[in-house]
CSV table of C-alpha atoms in Angstrom, one decimal:
chain,number,residue,atom,x,y,z
A,12,MET,CA,0.3,-19.8,14.8
A,13,ALA,CA,3.8,-18.5,14.1
A,14,ALA,CA,4.2,-14.7,14.4
A,15,HIS,CA,5.9,-14.3,11.0
A,16,ASP,CA,4.1,-17.0,9.0
A,17,VAL,CA,2.5,-15.4,6.0
A,18,SER,CA,-0.1,-18.2,5.9
A,19,VAL,CA,-1.8,-16.9,9.1
A,20,GLU,CA,-5.2,-15.3,9.1
A,21,HIS,CA,-5.4,-12.4,6.7
A,22,SER,CA,-7.9,-10.0,5.1
A,23,ILE,CA,-8.0,-8.1,1.9
A,24,LYS,CA,-9.0,-4.5,2.1
A,25,ASN,CA,-9.9,-2.3,-0.9
A,26,PHE,CA,-8.9,1.4,-0.8
A,27,HIS,CA,-10.6,3.7,-3.3
A,28,PHE,CA,-9.1,7.0,-4.2
A,29,THR,CA,-11.0,9.5,-6.3
A,30,ASP,CA,-11.2,13.1,-7.2
A,31,GLU,CA,-15.0,13.2,-6.9
A,32,THR,CA,-15.3,12.8,-3.1
A,33,GLY,CA,-13.4,13.5,0.0
A,34,ILE,CA,-14.2,10.0,1.3
A,35,ILE,CA,-11.6,7.3,1.0
A,36,GLU,CA,-13.8,4.2,0.5
A,37,LEU,CA,-12.6,1.2,2.4
A,38,SER,CA,-14.1,-2.3,2.1
A,39,CYS,CA,-12.9,-5.6,3.5
A,40,SER,CA,-12.9,-9.1,2.0
A,41,SER,CA,-15.7,-10.0,4.3
A,42,SER,CA,-17.9,-7.6,2.1
A,43,ASP,CA,-18.2,-5.1,5.0
A,44,SER,CA,-18.0,-1.6,3.8
A,45,LEU,CA,-17.9,1.9,5.3
A,46,LEU,CA,-20.3,3.0,2.6
A,47,SER,CA,-23.7,1.5,1.7
A,48,GLU,CA,-23.9,0.0,-1.8
A,49,SER,CA,-25.8,3.0,-3.1
A,50,GLU,CA,-23.1,5.3,-1.8
A,51,GLN,CA,-20.2,3.4,-3.3
A,52,HIS,CA,-18.4,5.2,-6.1
A,53,VAL,CA,-18.4,3.8,-9.6
A,54,CYS,CA,-14.8,4.1,-10.9
A,55,SER,CA,-13.9,6.2,-13.8
A,56,ASN,CA,-10.6,7.5,-15.1
A,57,ASN,CA,-10.2,9.7,-12.1
A,58,CYS,CA,-10.0,7.0,-9.5
A,59,ALA,CA,-7.9,4.1,-8.3
A,60,THR,CA,-8.9,1.1,-6.3
A,61,ILE,CA,-6.0,-0.6,-4.4
A,62,LYS,CA,-6.3,-4.1,-2.9
A,63,VAL,CA,-4.1,-4.7,0.2
A,64,LYS,CA,-3.6,-8.0,1.9
A,65,GLU,CA,-3.1,-7.6,5.7
A,66,ILE,CA,-1.9,-10.2,8.1
A,67,LEU,CA,-2.9,-10.4,11.7
A,68,ASP,CA,0.5,-10.2,13.3
A,69,PRO,CA,1.9,-8.5,16.4
A,70,SER,CA,4.9,-7.0,14.4
A,71,PHE,CA,2.7,-4.1,13.4
A,72,GLY,CA,4.1,-3.9,9.8
A,73,MET,CA,1.5,-6.3,8.4
A,74,HIS,CA,-1.5,-4.0,8.4
A,75,VAL,CA,-2.4,-0.6,7.0
A,76,TRP,CA,-2.0,2.2,9.6
A,77,PRO,CA,-4.7,4.9,9.6
A,78,CYS,CA,-2.4,7.5,8.3
A,79,ALA,CA,-1.6,5.6,5.1
A,80,PRO,CA,-4.9,6.2,3.3
A,81,VAL,CA,-4.7,9.9,4.2
A,82,LEU,CA,-1.2,10.1,2.6
A,83,GLY,CA,-2.6,8.1,-0.3
A,84,LYS,CA,-5.3,10.7,-0.8
A,85,TYR,CA,-2.6,13.4,-1.0
A,86,ILE,CA,-0.6,11.2,-3.5
A,87,TRP,CA,-3.7,10.7,-5.6
A,88,TYR,CA,-4.4,14.4,-5.8
A,89,ASN,CA,-0.8,15.0,-6.9
A,90,ARG,CA,-0.6,11.9,-9.1
A,91,ASN,CA,0.4,13.8,-12.3
A,92,ARG,CA,3.7,14.8,-10.5
A,93,LEU,CA,4.7,11.2,-9.9
A,94,LYS,CA,4.9,10.0,-13.6
A,95,ASP,CA,8.4,8.8,-14.3
A,96,LYS,CA,9.6,9.7,-10.8
A,97,ILE,CA,11.2,7.5,-8.1
A,98,THR,CA,9.4,7.2,-4.8
A,99,LEU,CA,11.0,5.8,-1.6
A,100,GLU,CA,8.6,4.4,1.1
A,101,LEU,CA,10.3,4.0,4.5
A,102,GLY,CA,8.9,1.4,6.8
A,103,SER,CA,6.5,0.3,4.0
A,104,GLY,CA,4.7,-2.6,5.8
A,105,THR,CA,1.9,-3.6,3.4
A,106,GLY,CA,3.2,-1.2,0.7
A,107,LEU,CA,-0.2,0.6,0.2
A,108,ILE,CA,1.6,3.9,-0.6
A,109,SER,CA,4.1,2.2,-3.0
A,110,VAL,CA,1.3,0.4,-4.8
A,111,LEU,CA,-0.6,3.7,-5.3
A,112,ALA,CA,2.6,5.5,-6.4
A,113,ALA,CA,3.3,2.8,-9.0
A,114,LYS,CA,-0.3,3.0,-10.2
A,115,CYS,CA,0.4,6.8,-10.7
A,116,GLY,CA,3.4,6.0,-12.9
A,117,ALA,CA,6.3,6.2,-10.4
A,118,HIS,CA,9.0,3.6,-9.9
A,119,ALA,CA,8.5,2.6,-6.2
A,120,ILE,CA,11.2,1.6,-3.9
A,121,ILE,CA,9.7,-0.3,-1.0
A,122,THR,CA,11.8,-0.5,2.2
A,123,ASP,CA,11.5,-1.9,5.7
A,124,SER,CA,13.8,-3.3,8.4
A,125,GLN,CA,15.3,-6.8,7.8
A,126,LYS,CA,14.1,-7.4,11.4
A,127,TYR,CA,10.5,-7.5,9.9
A,128,SER,CA,11.4,-9.5,6.8
A,129,PRO,CA,8.0,-11.1,6.3
A,130,VAL,CA,6.7,-7.6,5.4
A,131,PHE,CA,8.7,-7.9,2.2
A,132,LYS,CA,6.6,-10.8,1.0
A,133,ILE,CA,3.4,-9.0,2.0
A,134,ALA,CA,4.5,-5.9,0.1
A,135,GLU,CA,5.4,-8.0,-3.0
A,136,ASN,CA,2.1,-9.9,-2.8
A,137,ASN,CA,0.2,-6.5,-2.7
A,138,MET,CA,2.1,-5.3,-5.8
A,139,GLU,CA,1.1,-8.5,-7.6
A,140,LEU,CA,-2.4,-8.3,-6.3
A,141,ASN,CA,-2.7,-4.9,-8.0
A,142,ASN,CA,-1.0,-5.9,-11.3
A,143,ILE,CA,2.1,-3.9,-10.8
A,144,GLU,CA,4.9,-5.2,-13.0
A,145,ARG,CA,8.1,-6.2,-11.2
A,146,LYS,CA,10.1,-3.7,-13.3
A,147,ASN,CA,8.1,-0.9,-11.7
A,148,TYR,CA,9.2,-1.5,-8.1
A,149,GLU,CA,12.1,-2.7,-6.0
A,150,ILE,CA,12.1,-4.1,-2.5
A,151,LYS,CA,15.1,-3.2,-0.3
A,152,GLU,CA,16.1,-3.7,3.3
A,153,LEU,CA,16.5,-0.3,5.0
A,154,THR,CA,16.3,0.2,8.8
A,155,TRP,CA,15.5,3.9,9.0
A,156,GLY,CA,16.6,5.8,12.1
A,157,TYR,CA,20.0,4.1,12.2
A,158,ILE,CA,23.2,5.6,10.9
A,159,SER,CA,25.5,3.3,9.1
A,160,PRO,CA,29.1,4.2,8.3
A,161,MET,CA,30.1,4.3,4.6
């Protein structure tokens, strides 16, 4: 199994952001869920469900870090401020934050290091998985933390 082969074992996680509860619901493609079926939220206009494909890969950029859903909750609460804005996600990995920002009406710029180039394909797959049109996002190589001369 190659470390950067996008065909390696993966899972799809669903992240549910809503105004009606403080819980960020998370369920996996294996039908496991943090909430029982009776506790699961029925989506209305005040919620968003984001599907994210994760790859089991040692490069770390291929899965959703625990802080991303927390930032996503903040973005969801402030979604009206994102309409027609440009967002820049540094070290995007799976692109969960960019997917949510695009769902909120922003133009998302997804970035990560060229050193982890397979994450670009994962981020693009996740945009497609969530029906985000290509005109609403860009994928760019950006290694943050390094200064490059102009």
